[in-house]
């Protein structure tokens, strides 16, 4: 149906940029039309030459491939419009993975418009294949003669495509990557980590203290916390592709770098020290066995250090050998652990007579009933016993911590984690029930302590023929309360329990030794903390963090050599709990933010349950150890403040951003529903500054009185002959925002395109803002070089002021003696990012005006008349700056430094509602201007000076504005000096119409063509006003020549009556040869009030 247009191909060997080489799919045969015999349709005139499509030996290029018939059925209209894109890796990729044959069958015509494809939504090159890019909107929409461009912007979210592609090539060269399923990768690791030493050497003691009932309650409480955390982990893990980094990755991508960076560092450290804890637990058991056979090498403490050091070296070797070997070792340890648990349960059903004196009688209801209730001893309580047990329930993140090594993290993490919590929870309950039903609390171990007729015995042991009542006096070594190795006694084969203890400690140590470097590597890759980047490097096909392994080894070894973990252990438990709390809070926060991007495929979670889980984790932290909880919270807070202060340049689309957006939107709507009140007036400024770095003095002064008080928008009117593409616009915007952030100027940047300054200013005045957050004051720089340029620019400049007044804006104009615009001075390259800056030996400089000196150099927009729209980069020939430019550079920084003692002179000549007085007051509230005092100058008559001064003092005191002096200008109406009047006459001479010297018709025609011309009638009509401006300049020089800043009421010119040239001459005459001067005119609505 679509029309075919003539081909732009010219034939021969030369190729047009619209030429497309025909690509065959799965075959090397050329497609029809490749010899140029058939002209491609319009949309097939691709802008890139296609050099390849797909390797027939590799199968389909994507997860969702084209239909089979595309490969097997030849078609006369094979694709000749495949669009080629680059991902920045030096390789080219095809966006048309389905081929245009498929498109034509689908839509009935040939097009480069792509159908939905999973590859288009990858952030970078994925492990499964290369990142593909859909045709950009500009390629489909722009004119055919426009240069193509790619408007995909790097958002800094993840490693660059180049890095990913390099990693992919390395992986292909070294063989396939080892990826684990949910059983080996998550379930096994979590079970091994949760089944710790506590299962074999503390579970029986907990049952003796708390009884079966409360022990099960303790287990269920701990399991409740871990289950809620597991559900929250599952929700986050299924809300998008999960990379390596475990808990750090989940928290940072949900809550942002502040929380993620804080928890990532302490979580990695906690895992590293946990290695030492588990290894020391293993070493203590080994040393105890050596002690039993009198085989100690030195003494117990040093033997623990020796065995622990050898053990951690062995574990490091297993870890460095690769994840595959580590996984095999975990399987072996799991088999031993399962055998030990089965061995214990088997032993409970086989009572042996010689074990009865030690308290084991097999399952008896009498023992069950006696042990069901608590019997707390040695000042133990429910919560102290809970604190001892809870670390046994941790370890649920062992699988998530190696998320980067899982084949399908989204599926594996929920299934493996939740099933591990269920299995281990049931195991703990079963062990508690069986131990409480088989073993009495106290036993002597003496065969002779049988029941005699003369003794009144009521314990459960009495019904079974033994009298252990002597144990009430203390000293017994057996039973639940006294023997930590009672599970070895009960088990069918005692040494297997010892093997189980070894397996539990070594597996937990190995899991922590692998987790810590993986989490730390992910943290270092994100460059949250400067200086840690060296640990981001990975080695081998699995990108193993060998440097992280060595660091973890050193930390673990240090704590093993200390061998005193009683203080650090509770802090580590609290570190893990803090991670759990933040994971739960992440789910609550993401649900609360109600972001469209929060849509996890795991649906069995609830935001309020997650919040309850976060609170529970915090409560448990304080229950376990209150001082350790405080230390943990303080460390997290310190790291949070540090990362928040550094503001890392990352954007992960966190729920924090989503919630801030929600709150901002809500507050904006709430503000809009309430009328403005004079007490809440703030000067919300639209600053016409061009590129932000062009006029730093203007921005810094305005920022001085708007910072943390009101709105500031940097408006930029761009007058270019051809509008640049979206990519250039976006890069310019990012550069300008970066400059504002670097200079800590709290402002928005708003560029517009227009034919001239006035048109652009009209757009900004009418469109900028949202609800009540809308500018009410226009701020501009004074047009210093107005007399040297085109008077049409002056006309636009003055009309911009008129437009602002028409829209009820206040107007503020800043004039510095040396000017404002520094964009033409070499060396102003601050809008460039570090990667964009030139080498040090060659000076490239950024300017924001065309090479020719523009007459608008000191007015507010930066003008560019060439096709170049972004800041220009030119070569500096290292020529020294002129004296004028040196002074200009110095004055451009004058408002950046502290002003010191001095005065701000306020010439409040006309009542404009109070804006002329409010701005100086706001300045004096800032530390930079805090040493300055306000002096007020007002007009008056000689015979009423005292009266006028008292009246103004009364008004200022009611406004609660401090002032140092009030000066009444009684001589304001004195005629100006003759030489100043002559100077003004010379100033206006070039702009006079001189209608008396020409015919009326010619004069009217000239006035229509050049409306800025000053008529003789106009001069005569406004003679008094002209003289006032001249006289005010004389008085300003007389009274305020040493002021730090002068704020003076700006004269008004009646629109349509006073010409632009005359008004400009008034402003020039009033403000010339003075210190920094602000011309201010409010919109004549009160901005000050003395009512409460």
PDB file of C-alpha atoms in Angstrom, residues 825-983:
ATOM      1  CA  UNK A 825      37.264  34.260  28.655  1.00  0.00           C
ATOM      2  CA  UNK A 826      39.446  31.161  28.017  1.00  0.00           C
ATOM      3  CA  UNK A 827      39.535  28.528  30.743  1.00  0.00           C
ATOM      4  CA  UNK A 828      35.859  28.467  31.693  1.00  0.00           C
ATOM      5  CA  UNK A 829      35.423  24.737  31.119  1.00  0.00           C
ATOM      6  CA  UNK A 830      33.506  23.913  34.252  1.00  0.00           C
ATOM      7  CA  UNK A 831      30.458  22.595  32.410  1.00  0.00           C
ATOM      8  CA  UNK A 832      32.531  19.672  31.157  1.00  0.00           C
ATOM      9  CA  UNK A 833      32.562  16.412  33.083  1.00  0.00           C
ATOM     10  CA  UNK A 834      35.975  14.957  34.065  1.00  0.00           C
ATOM     11  CA  UNK A 835      35.794  12.445  31.209  1.00  0.00           C
ATOM     12  CA  UNK A 836      35.020  15.242  28.732  1.00  0.00           C
ATOM     13  CA  UNK A 837      37.837  17.535  29.833  1.00  0.00           C
ATOM     14  CA  UNK A 838      40.843  17.835  27.508  1.00  0.00           C
ATOM     15  CA  UNK A 839      44.358  16.651  28.417  1.00  0.00           C
ATOM     16  CA  UNK A 840      46.272  18.996  30.675  1.00  0.00           C
ATOM     17  CA  UNK A 841      48.896  19.804  28.071  1.00  0.00           C
ATOM     18  CA  UNK A 842      46.289  21.142  25.633  1.00  0.00           C
ATOM     19  CA  UNK A 843      43.884  23.752  26.911  1.00  0.00           C
ATOM     20  CA  UNK A 844      40.372  23.378  25.537  1.00  0.00           C
ATOM     21  CA  UNK A 845      37.994  26.008  26.780  1.00  0.00           C
ATOM     22  CA  UNK A 846      34.245  26.198  26.893  1.00  0.00           C
ATOM     23  CA  UNK A 847      32.384  29.249  25.725  1.00  0.00           C
ATOM     24  CA  UNK A 848      28.691  29.781  25.347  1.00  0.00           C
ATOM     25  CA  UNK A 849      28.652  32.495  22.691  1.00  0.00           C
ATOM     26  CA  UNK A 850      29.702  32.523  19.079  1.00  0.00           C
ATOM     27  CA  UNK A 851      33.281  33.339  18.150  1.00  0.00           C
ATOM     28  CA  UNK A 852      32.373  36.833  17.084  1.00  0.00           C
ATOM     29  CA  UNK A 853      31.933  39.304  19.918  1.00  0.00           C
ATOM     30  CA  UNK A 854      28.214  39.526  20.519  1.00  0.00           C
ATOM     31  CA  UNK A 855      26.592  42.801  21.383  1.00  0.00           C
ATOM     32  CA  UNK A 856      24.549  40.900  23.948  1.00  0.00           C
ATOM     33  CA  UNK A 857      27.560  39.842  25.957  1.00  0.00           C
ATOM     34  CA  UNK A 858      26.336  41.273  29.242  1.00  0.00           C
ATOM     35  CA  UNK A 859      22.625  40.780  28.868  1.00  0.00           C
ATOM     36  CA  UNK A 860      20.925  37.698  30.080  1.00  0.00           C
ATOM     37  CA  UNK A 861      20.730  34.988  27.406  1.00  0.00           C
ATOM     38  CA  UNK A 862      23.733  33.398  25.798  1.00  0.00           C
ATOM     39  CA  UNK A 863      23.252  33.790  22.081  1.00  0.00           C
ATOM     40  CA  UNK A 864      24.536  31.405  19.478  1.00  0.00           C
ATOM     41  CA  UNK A 865      23.812  32.115  15.839  1.00  0.00           C
ATOM     42  CA  UNK A 866      25.652  29.152  14.384  1.00  0.00           C
ATOM     43  CA  UNK A 867      24.425  25.590  14.151  1.00  0.00           C
ATOM     44  CA  UNK A 868      26.469  24.800  17.237  1.00  0.00           C
ATOM     45  CA  UNK A 869      24.038  24.659  20.112  1.00  0.00           C
ATOM     46  CA  UNK A 870      26.040  23.207  22.955  1.00  0.00           C
ATOM     47  CA  UNK A 871      28.882  25.083  24.675  1.00  0.00           C
ATOM     48  CA  UNK A 872      31.738  25.538  22.234  1.00  0.00           C
ATOM     49  CA  UNK A 873      35.156  24.089  22.884  1.00  0.00           C
ATOM     50  CA  UNK A 874      38.011  26.119  21.444  1.00  0.00           C
ATOM     51  CA  UNK A 875      41.782  25.824  21.650  1.00  0.00           C
ATOM     52  CA  UNK A 876      43.523  28.192  23.981  1.00  0.00           C
ATOM     53  CA  UNK A 877      46.725  29.597  22.572  1.00  0.00           C
ATOM     54  CA  UNK A 878      47.922  30.354  26.113  1.00  0.00           C
ATOM     55  CA  UNK A 879      47.747  34.083  25.478  1.00  0.00           C
ATOM     56  CA  UNK A 880      47.694  36.115  28.692  1.00  0.00           C
ATOM     57  CA  UNK A 881      44.398  37.619  29.773  1.00  0.00           C
ATOM     58  CA  UNK A 882      43.834  41.279  29.222  1.00  0.00           C
ATOM     59  CA  UNK A 883      43.544  43.582  32.233  1.00  0.00           C
ATOM     60  CA  UNK A 884      39.822  43.996  31.507  1.00  0.00           C
ATOM     61  CA  UNK A 885      39.257  40.241  31.516  1.00  0.00           C
ATOM     62  CA  UNK A 886      41.257  39.830  34.715  1.00  0.00           C
ATOM     63  CA  UNK A 887      39.087  42.413  36.460  1.00  0.00           C
ATOM     64  CA  UNK A 888      35.983  40.759  35.023  1.00  0.00           C
ATOM     65  CA  UNK A 889      37.047  37.355  36.376  1.00  0.00           C
ATOM     66  CA  UNK A 890      37.742  38.808  39.802  1.00  0.00           C
ATOM     67  CA  UNK A 891      34.410  40.610  39.968  1.00  0.00           C
ATOM     68  CA  UNK A 892      32.581  37.441  38.826  1.00  0.00           C
ATOM     69  CA  UNK A 893      33.591  35.794  42.124  1.00  0.00           C
ATOM     70  CA  UNK A 894      32.889  38.783  44.384  1.00  0.00           C
ATOM     71  CA  UNK A 895      29.636  37.387  45.806  1.00  0.00           C
ATOM     72  CA  UNK A 896      31.158  33.979  46.480  1.00  0.00           C
ATOM     73  CA  UNK A 897      33.293  35.195  49.385  1.00  0.00           C
ATOM     74  CA  UNK A 898      32.358  36.693  52.746  1.00  0.00           C
ATOM     75  CA  UNK A 899      31.641  40.391  52.349  1.00  0.00           C
ATOM     76  CA  UNK A 900      33.071  41.615  55.632  1.00  0.00           C
ATOM     77  CA  UNK A 901      31.981  44.760  57.435  1.00  0.00           C
ATOM     78  CA  UNK A 902      30.227  47.361  55.316  1.00  0.00           C
ATOM     79  CA  UNK A 903      26.817  48.618  54.327  1.00  0.00           C
ATOM     80  CA  UNK A 904      23.984  47.653  52.048  1.00  0.00           C
ATOM     81  CA  UNK A 905      22.538  50.974  50.928  1.00  0.00           C
ATOM     82  CA  UNK A 906      18.810  50.783  50.191  1.00  0.00           C
ATOM     83  CA  UNK A 907      17.505  53.719  48.151  1.00  0.00           C
ATOM     84  CA  UNK A 908      13.797  53.119  48.718  1.00  0.00           C
ATOM     85  CA  UNK A 909      12.547  56.013  46.637  1.00  0.00           C
ATOM     86  CA  UNK A 910       9.187  54.599  45.583  1.00  0.00           C
ATOM     87  CA  UNK A 911       6.887  52.204  47.410  1.00  0.00           C
ATOM     88  CA  UNK A 912       6.749  49.078  45.257  1.00  0.00           C
ATOM     89  CA  UNK A 913       5.174  46.877  47.938  1.00  0.00           C
ATOM     90  CA  UNK A 914       8.401  46.338  49.866  1.00  0.00           C
ATOM     91  CA  UNK A 915      10.492  44.132  47.538  1.00  0.00           C
ATOM     92  CA  UNK A 916      13.235  46.790  47.476  1.00  0.00           C
ATOM     93  CA  UNK A 917      13.531  46.419  51.261  1.00  0.00           C
ATOM     94  CA  UNK A 918      12.897  42.654  51.550  1.00  0.00           C
ATOM     95  CA  UNK A 919      15.811  41.547  49.351  1.00  0.00           C
ATOM     96  CA  UNK A 920      18.486  43.431  51.394  1.00  0.00           C
ATOM     97  CA  UNK A 921      16.959  42.067  54.615  1.00  0.00           C
ATOM     98  CA  UNK A 922      17.172  38.486  53.293  1.00  0.00           C
ATOM     99  CA  UNK A 923      20.797  39.082  52.333  1.00  0.00           C
ATOM    100  CA  UNK A 924      21.724  40.185  55.847  1.00  0.00           C
ATOM    101  CA  UNK A 925      20.377  36.914  57.252  1.00  0.00           C
ATOM    102  CA  UNK A 926      23.135  35.027  55.390  1.00  0.00           C
ATOM    103  CA  UNK A 927      26.558  34.420  56.903  1.00  0.00           C
ATOM    104  CA  UNK A 928      28.343  35.972  53.897  1.00  0.00           C
ATOM    105  CA  UNK A 929      26.459  39.231  54.386  1.00  0.00           C
ATOM    106  CA  UNK A 930      25.987  38.990  58.156  1.00  0.00           C
ATOM    107  CA  UNK A 931      28.515  41.733  58.943  1.00  0.00           C
ATOM    108  CA  UNK A 932      26.803  44.241  56.644  1.00  0.00           C
ATOM    109  CA  UNK A 933      24.325  46.785  57.985  1.00  0.00           C
ATOM    110  CA  UNK A 934      21.373  48.279  56.147  1.00  0.00           C
ATOM    111  CA  UNK A 935      21.310  52.016  55.488  1.00  0.00           C
ATOM    112  CA  UNK A 936      18.034  53.394  54.140  1.00  0.00           C
ATOM    113  CA  UNK A 937      17.845  56.448  51.852  1.00  0.00           C
ATOM    114  CA  UNK A 938      14.501  58.102  51.116  1.00  0.00           C
ATOM    115  CA  UNK A 939      13.404  61.227  49.298  1.00  0.00           C
ATOM    116  CA  UNK A 940      12.046  64.188  51.266  1.00  0.00           C
ATOM    117  CA  UNK A 941      11.862  67.914  51.709  1.00  0.00           C
ATOM    118  CA  UNK A 942      14.385  69.992  53.604  1.00  0.00           C
ATOM    119  CA  UNK A 943      11.788  71.362  56.026  1.00  0.00           C
ATOM    120  CA  UNK A 944      10.464  67.850  56.878  1.00  0.00           C
ATOM    121  CA  UNK A 945      13.650  65.787  57.193  1.00  0.00           C
ATOM    122  CA  UNK A 946      13.185  64.873  60.877  1.00  0.00           C
ATOM    123  CA  UNK A 947       9.525  64.038  60.386  1.00  0.00           C
ATOM    124  CA  UNK A 948      10.243  61.819  57.386  1.00  0.00           C
ATOM    125  CA  UNK A 949      13.074  60.060  59.225  1.00  0.00           C
ATOM    126  CA  UNK A 950      10.881  59.288  62.236  1.00  0.00           C
ATOM    127  CA  UNK A 951       8.078  58.039  60.004  1.00  0.00           C
ATOM    128  CA  UNK A 952      10.447  55.680  58.150  1.00  0.00           C
ATOM    129  CA  UNK A 953      12.008  54.495  61.437  1.00  0.00           C
ATOM    130  CA  UNK A 954       8.545  53.675  62.763  1.00  0.00           C
ATOM    131  CA  UNK A 955       7.700  51.746  59.605  1.00  0.00           C
ATOM    132  CA  UNK A 956      10.955  49.744  59.660  1.00  0.00           C
ATOM    133  CA  UNK A 957      10.571  48.911  63.350  1.00  0.00           C
ATOM    134  CA  UNK A 958       7.047  47.628  62.703  1.00  0.00           C
ATOM    135  CA  UNK A 959       8.441  45.494  59.876  1.00  0.00           C
ATOM    136  CA  UNK A 960      11.028  44.225  62.418  1.00  0.00           C
ATOM    137  CA  UNK A 961      13.891  45.061  60.057  1.00  0.00           C
ATOM    138  CA  UNK A 962      17.146  46.231  61.650  1.00  0.00           C
ATOM    139  CA  UNK A 963      18.846  49.270  60.155  1.00  0.00           C
ATOM    140  CA  UNK A 964      21.896  51.309  61.058  1.00  0.00           C
ATOM    141  CA  UNK A 965      20.849  54.679  59.637  1.00  0.00           C
ATOM    142  CA  UNK A 966      18.091  56.508  57.764  1.00  0.00           C
ATOM    143  CA  UNK A 967      19.060  59.325  55.395  1.00  0.00           C
ATOM    144  CA  UNK A 968      16.432  61.722  54.064  1.00  0.00           C
ATOM    145  CA  UNK A 969      17.553  63.260  50.744  1.00  0.00           C
ATOM    146  CA  UNK A 970      16.303  66.820  50.988  1.00  0.00           C
ATOM    147  CA  UNK A 971      18.301  67.895  47.925  1.00  0.00           C
ATOM    148  CA  UNK A 972      16.966  65.235  45.594  1.00  0.00           C
ATOM    149  CA  UNK A 973      15.153  67.834  43.457  1.00  0.00           C
ATOM    150  CA  UNK A 974      18.196  70.059  42.959  1.00  0.00           C
ATOM    151  CA  UNK A 975      19.118  70.445  39.301  1.00  0.00           C
ATOM    152  CA  UNK A 976      21.905  68.153  38.159  1.00  0.00           C
ATOM    153  CA  UNK A 977      25.337  69.451  37.247  1.00  0.00           C
ATOM    154  CA  UNK A 978      25.740  70.870  33.765  1.00  0.00           C
ATOM    155  CA  UNK A 979      28.498  68.498  32.636  1.00  0.00           C
ATOM    156  CA  UNK A 980      26.366  65.516  33.622  1.00  0.00           C
ATOM    157  CA  UNK A 981      23.476  66.872  31.587  1.00  0.00           C
ATOM    158  CA  UNK A 982      25.818  67.306  28.622  1.00  0.00           C
ATOM    159  CA  UNK A 983      26.997  63.709  29.034  1.00  0.00           C
TER     160      UNK A 983
END
